[in-house]
Amino acid sequence: MSGVAGDPATAPALERFLRSLAARDVSPHTLRSYRTTISAYLAYLDERGTDWRAPSRPELRSYLARLGTAASRTTVAQRLAAIRSFHRWAVREGVAVGDPWGAIATPRLPRRLPRVLEVDQVTRLLAAVDDELAEASSARSDRVAAATALALRDRALVETAYAAGLRISELAAADLGSLDLRRGEIRVMGKGRKERIGLLGRPALAALAAYLEDGRPVLAQRDRHGGQLPTELFLNHLGGALGVRGLRYRLDRLCRHAGLPEGVSPHTLRHSFATHLLDGGADLRVVQELLGHESLATTQIYTHVSPTRLRAAYRDAHPRARRRAGTGPEPLPEPEPTA
């Protein structure tokens, strides 16, 4: 089989690789991204008449440089991950002898700490929804029901996202059958098509109950397309499913209304969920399970954004941080302000 990227024999290798990803329930978005990335890489090698199974080190460094000038560091890292995955698959399947990228040092992204809301900021976010409810009650009589329904939906949306630590895609995909108010659970399909259970506290259950009783039926009646009623939990103003873009728009709008700092995104609620659990004493593996992380290393980043918890653990555990028996821990000096 020819290894020149443009050769017709090369296309089946890429298609086989993509089929192997699909068999692992990789999302359609990821499949499209991998196809685009790897096709561009193979086209680059084709321009040089290079066997994609054994490109030279200078050619790979040249391609890496090209990526670096055309994309952000995050995008470069994502594209290299796709290319490396393709080459590793080729080795496992016996399509190629070795991984040419194995000897190439690629830039690593600095690990950034996730942005997290304080508890009082979450309260302010929910207060912004209460403002919407108040405004809805003063709207024109023909618009009160719809405006109230949307405000009830937004409160249920924020409470559910924060209570269960859900991704925005999981919120959009949640349907009525996934919700169990009696048990306080919501079943979602996470990354890699892995199902998990999100837990719901009393405020979230109350918000969902109010939305299901007085909000969602009003929105469902506004469906202008008729036919079968949508099964999705969260509906838009036209009675259809509220998609990821709609969810992002509504949450962004509420964040601005609440006066939260710039850069706060819907995913910030998920980060806040994890950090607040750890601050409250939850075990890291419990948080891993609730977040749906495959690796504990992914969850461990939240331990670096919880200085309050670290200081408390230090006071309780270090012999030189405790007072004499029965008198409690010595207070630690507060860090001096920086210039």
Coordinates of C-alpha atoms in Angstrom, one line a residue:
M1 CA 0.0 0.0 0.0
S2 CA 1.3 3.4 -0.9
G3 CA 1.9 5.8 1.9
V4 CA 1.8 9.0 -0.1
A5 CA -1.0 11.1 1.5
G6 CA -2.8 11.9 -1.8
D7 CA -2.7 8.3 -2.9
P8 CA -6.2 6.6 -3.0
A9 CA -4.8 3.9 -0.7
T10 CA -4.2 6.4 2.0
A11 CA -7.9 7.4 2.4
P12 CA -9.0 4.0 3.7
A13 CA -6.4 4.3 6.5
L14 CA -8.0 7.6 7.7
E15 CA -11.5 6.2 7.3
R16 CA -10.6 3.1 9.3
F17 CA -9.2 5.3 12.0
L18 CA -12.3 7.4 12.2
R19 CA -14.5 4.3 12.3
S20 CA -12.5 3.1 15.2
L21 CA -13.2 6.4 17.0
A22 CA -16.9 6.1 16.2
A23 CA -16.9 2.6 17.7
R24 CA -15.8 4.2 20.9
D25 CA -18.8 6.5 20.9
V26 CA -16.7 9.6 20.2
S27 CA -18.9 12.6 19.6
P28 CA -19.7 13.7 16.0
H29 CA -18.0 17.1 16.8
T30 CA -14.8 15.3 17.7
L31 CA -15.0 13.1 14.6
R32 CA -15.4 16.2 12.3
S33 CA -12.5 17.9 14.0
Y34 CA -10.2 14.9 13.7
R35 CA -11.1 14.4 10.0
T36 CA -10.4 18.1 9.2
T37 CA -7.1 18.1 11.2
I38 CA -5.7 14.9 9.9
S39 CA -6.8 15.6 6.3
A40 CA -4.9 18.9 6.4
Y41 CA -1.8 17.1 7.8
L42 CA -1.9 14.4 5.1
A43 CA -2.4 17.1 2.4
Y44 CA 0.7 18.9 3.7
L45 CA 2.8 15.7 3.4
D46 CA 1.2 15.0 -0.1
E47 CA 2.5 18.4 -1.3
R48 CA 6.0 17.1 -0.6
G49 CA 5.4 13.6 -2.0
T50 CA 6.1 12.2 1.5
D51 CA 5.1 8.8 2.8
W52 CA 2.8 9.7 5.7
R53 CA 4.0 6.6 7.6
A54 CA 7.5 7.8 7.8
P55 CA 7.9 11.6 7.4
S56 CA 11.3 13.0 8.3
R57 CA 12.0 15.0 11.4
P58 CA 12.6 18.3 9.5
E59 CA 9.3 17.9 7.8
L60 CA 7.5 17.4 11.1
R61 CA 9.3 20.4 12.6
S62 CA 8.3 22.4 9.6
Y63 CA 4.7 21.4 10.0
L64 CA 4.8 22.2 13.7
A65 CA 6.1 25.7 12.9
R66 CA 3.4 26.2 10.3
L67 CA 0.7 25.3 12.9
G68 CA 2.3 27.7 15.4
T69 CA 2.0 30.7 13.1
A70 CA -1.6 30.0 12.1
A71 CA -3.3 29.0 15.4
S72 CA -3.4 29.6 19.1
R73 CA -1.4 27.4 21.4
T74 CA -4.5 25.6 22.5
T75 CA -5.5 24.9 18.9
V76 CA -2.1 23.6 18.1
A77 CA -2.2 21.3 21.1
Q78 CA -5.6 19.9 20.0
R79 CA -4.4 19.3 16.4
L80 CA -1.2 17.6 17.5
A81 CA -3.2 15.3 19.8
A82 CA -5.4 14.3 16.8
I83 CA -2.3 13.6 14.6
R84 CA -0.5 11.7 17.3
S85 CA -3.6 9.6 17.9
F86 CA -3.8 8.7 14.2
H87 CA -0.2 7.6 14.1
R88 CA -0.5 5.5 17.3
W89 CA -3.5 3.8 15.8
A90 CA -1.6 3.1 12.6
V91 CA 1.2 1.4 14.7
R92 CA -1.3 -0.7 16.7
E93 CA -3.1 -1.8 13.5
G94 CA 0.2 -2.7 11.7
V95 CA -0.4 0.0 9.1
A96 CA 2.9 1.7 10.0
V97 CA 6.1 0.5 11.6
G98 CA 6.5 3.4 14.1
D99 CA 5.2 6.7 15.4
P100 CA 7.3 9.5 13.7
W101 CA 6.0 12.0 16.3
G102 CA 7.3 10.0 19.2
A103 CA 10.8 11.6 19.0
I104 CA 9.5 15.2 18.4
A105 CA 9.3 17.5 21.4
T106 CA 6.1 19.5 21.2
P107 CA 5.1 22.6 23.2
R108 CA 3.1 21.9 26.3
L109 CA 0.3 24.2 27.4
P110 CA 0.7 25.8 30.8
R111 CA -1.9 24.4 33.2
R112 CA -4.3 27.2 33.9
L113 CA -6.4 27.2 37.1
P114 CA -10.1 27.3 36.3
R115 CA -12.1 30.4 37.1
V116 CA -14.3 29.8 40.1
L117 CA -17.2 31.8 41.6
E118 CA -17.5 32.6 45.3
V119 CA -20.6 31.3 47.0
D120 CA -22.0 34.8 47.3
Q121 CA -21.4 35.3 43.5
V122 CA -23.6 32.2 42.8
T123 CA -26.2 33.8 45.1
R124 CA -26.0 37.0 43.0
L125 CA -26.5 35.0 39.9
L126 CA -29.7 33.5 41.3
A127 CA -30.8 36.9 42.4
A128 CA -30.5 38.0 38.8
V129 CA -33.1 35.4 37.9
D130 CA -35.4 36.6 40.7
D131 CA -35.2 40.1 39.1
E132 CA -36.4 38.5 35.9
L133 CA -39.3 37.0 37.8
A134 CA -40.2 40.4 39.2
E135 CA -40.0 42.0 35.8
A136 CA -42.1 39.3 34.3
S137 CA -44.9 40.0 36.8
S138 CA -45.0 43.6 35.7
A139 CA -45.1 42.9 32.0
R140 CA -48.2 43.4 29.8
S141 CA -50.9 40.9 30.6
D142 CA -50.4 39.0 27.3
R143 CA -46.8 38.5 28.0
V144 CA -46.7 37.7 31.7
A145 CA -47.1 33.9 31.3
A146 CA -44.3 33.6 28.8
A147 CA -41.9 35.9 30.6
T148 CA -42.6 34.1 33.9
A149 CA -42.1 30.7 32.2
L150 CA -38.7 31.8 30.9
A151 CA -37.6 33.1 34.3
L152 CA -38.7 29.8 36.0
R153 CA -36.7 27.9 33.3
D154 CA -33.6 30.1 33.9
R155 CA -33.7 29.5 37.7
A156 CA -34.1 25.7 37.1
L157 CA -31.3 25.9 34.6
V158 CA -28.8 27.7 37.0
E159 CA -29.8 25.6 40.0
T160 CA -29.4 22.3 38.1
A161 CA -26.0 23.3 36.5
Y162 CA -24.6 24.3 39.9
A163 CA -26.2 21.5 42.0
A164 CA -25.0 18.7 39.7
G165 CA -21.9 20.2 38.0
L166 CA -23.2 19.5 34.5
R167 CA -21.5 20.5 31.3
I168 CA -23.6 22.8 29.1
S169 CA -23.9 20.0 26.5
E170 CA -25.3 17.7 29.2
L171 CA -27.9 20.3 30.2
A172 CA -29.0 20.7 26.6
A173 CA -29.3 17.0 26.1
A174 CA -31.2 16.2 29.3
D175 CA -34.8 15.0 28.8
L176 CA -37.8 14.6 31.0
G177 CA -37.1 10.8 31.4
S178 CA -33.7 11.6 32.8
L179 CA -35.1 13.5 35.8
D180 CA -36.2 11.8 39.0
L181 CA -37.4 14.5 41.5
R182 CA -38.3 11.9 44.1
R183 CA -34.8 10.6 44.3
G184 CA -33.2 13.9 43.6
E185 CA -31.2 12.7 40.5
I186 CA -30.7 13.6 36.9
R187 CA -29.2 11.1 34.5
V188 CA -26.9 12.5 31.8
M189 CA -24.7 11.3 29.0
G190 CA -21.2 12.7 29.4
K191 CA -18.1 12.6 27.3
G192 CA -17.4 9.3 25.5
R193 CA -21.1 8.4 25.8
K194 CA -20.7 7.5 29.4
E195 CA -23.8 7.8 31.5
R196 CA -23.6 9.1 35.1
I197 CA -26.0 10.4 37.8
G198 CA -26.0 14.0 38.9
L199 CA -27.4 14.7 42.4
L200 CA -29.8 17.6 43.1
G201 CA -30.2 19.5 46.3
R202 CA -33.4 21.0 47.7
P203 CA -33.1 24.4 45.9
A204 CA -32.6 22.7 42.6
L205 CA -35.5 20.3 43.1
A206 CA -37.8 23.2 44.1
A207 CA -36.7 25.2 41.1
L208 CA -37.3 22.2 38.7
A209 CA -40.6 21.4 40.3
A210 CA -41.8 25.0 39.8
Y211 CA -40.5 25.1 36.2
L212 CA -42.2 21.7 35.3
E213 CA -45.5 22.8 36.8
D214 CA -45.8 26.4 35.8
G215 CA -43.0 27.1 33.2
R216 CA -42.5 24.3 30.8
P217 CA -46.2 23.7 29.9
V218 CA -46.5 27.3 28.9
L219 CA -43.4 27.1 26.7
A220 CA -44.5 23.8 25.2
Q221 CA -47.8 25.3 24.1
R222 CA -45.8 27.9 22.1
D223 CA -44.4 25.3 19.7
R224 CA -45.3 26.7 16.3
H225 CA -44.3 23.6 14.4
G226 CA -46.9 21.4 16.0
G227 CA -46.6 17.6 15.9
Q228 CA -44.9 15.7 18.7
L229 CA -44.0 17.6 21.8
P230 CA -40.3 17.8 22.6
T231 CA -38.9 15.6 25.3
E232 CA -36.0 17.8 26.2
L233 CA -36.1 19.2 29.7
F234 CA -35.3 22.8 28.9
L235 CA -37.3 24.5 26.2
N236 CA -36.8 27.8 24.4
H237 CA -39.2 30.7 23.9
L238 CA -40.7 29.0 20.8
G239 CA -41.4 25.7 22.6
G240 CA -38.5 23.8 21.0
A241 CA -35.5 22.3 22.7
L242 CA -33.1 24.9 24.1
G243 CA -29.8 24.1 22.5
V244 CA -26.2 24.7 23.6
R245 CA -26.1 28.1 21.9
G246 CA -29.3 29.2 23.6
L247 CA -28.2 27.9 27.0
R248 CA -24.9 29.8 26.6
Y249 CA -26.7 33.0 25.6
R250 CA -29.1 32.9 28.6
L251 CA -26.4 32.1 31.2
D252 CA -24.1 34.7 29.8
R253 CA -26.9 37.2 29.9
L254 CA -27.6 36.4 33.6
C255 CA -23.9 36.6 34.5
R256 CA -23.8 40.2 33.0
H257 CA -27.1 41.1 34.8
A258 CA -25.6 39.8 38.1
G259 CA -22.4 42.0 37.5
L260 CA -20.1 39.0 37.6
P261 CA -16.5 39.5 36.3
E262 CA -15.7 39.2 32.6
G263 CA -14.6 35.8 31.6
V264 CA -17.2 33.9 33.6
S265 CA -18.7 31.3 31.4
P266 CA -21.4 28.6 31.8
H267 CA -18.6 26.1 32.5
T268 CA -17.6 28.3 35.5
L269 CA -20.6 26.9 37.3
R270 CA -19.1 23.4 36.9
H271 CA -15.7 24.5 38.2
S272 CA -17.5 26.2 41.1
F273 CA -19.5 23.1 41.9
A274 CA -16.3 21.0 42.2
T275 CA -14.3 23.6 44.2
H276 CA -17.2 24.3 46.7
L277 CA -17.6 20.5 47.3
L278 CA -13.9 20.2 48.1
D279 CA -14.1 23.3 50.3
G280 CA -16.9 21.6 52.2
G281 CA -14.8 18.5 52.8
A282 CA -15.8 16.2 50.0
D283 CA -13.4 13.4 49.0
L284 CA -11.6 14.0 45.8
R285 CA -12.7 10.7 44.3
V286 CA -16.3 11.5 45.1
V287 CA -15.9 14.8 43.2
Q288 CA -14.3 12.8 40.3
E289 CA -17.3 10.5 40.1
L290 CA -19.8 13.4 40.2
L291 CA -17.9 15.3 37.5
G292 CA -17.6 12.2 35.3
H293 CA -13.8 12.5 35.0
E294 CA -12.1 9.3 33.7
S295 CA -8.8 10.2 35.4
L296 CA -8.3 11.5 39.0
A297 CA -5.5 13.7 37.6
T298 CA -8.1 15.8 35.8
T299 CA -10.0 16.4 39.1
Q300 CA -6.9 17.2 41.0
I301 CA -6.6 20.6 39.5
Y302 CA -9.4 21.8 41.8
T303 CA -7.2 21.2 44.8
H304 CA -5.1 24.1 43.6
V305 CA -7.9 26.6 43.6
S306 CA -9.0 25.9 47.2
P307 CA -6.5 27.7 49.5
T308 CA -9.0 27.8 52.3
R309 CA -9.2 24.0 52.4
L310 CA -5.4 23.6 52.1
R311 CA -4.8 26.0 55.0
A312 CA -7.4 24.2 57.2
A313 CA -5.8 20.8 56.3
Y314 CA -2.4 22.2 57.3
R315 CA -3.7 23.5 60.6
D316 CA -5.3 20.1 61.4
A317 CA -2.3 18.0 60.3
H318 CA 1.0 19.7 60.9
P319 CA 2.4 19.3 64.5
R320 CA 3.9 22.9 64.4
A321 CA 0.6 24.4 63.3
R322 CA -1.3 23.2 66.4
R323 CA -1.5 24.6 69.8
R324 CA -1.0 22.5 72.9
A325 CA -3.5 19.8 73.4
G326 CA -7.0 21.1 74.1
T327 CA -6.3 24.6 73.0
G328 CA -6.9 24.2 69.2
P329 CA -4.7 25.1 66.3
E330 CA -2.4 28.1 66.2
P331 CA -3.6 30.7 63.7
L332 CA -1.5 30.9 60.7
P333 CA -0.2 34.4 59.7
E334 CA -2.1 35.8 56.8
P335 CA 0.0 36.3 53.6
E336 CA 1.3 39.9 53.2
P337 CA -0.2 41.9 50.4
T338 CA 1.9 42.1 47.3
A339 CA 2.9 45.4 45.9

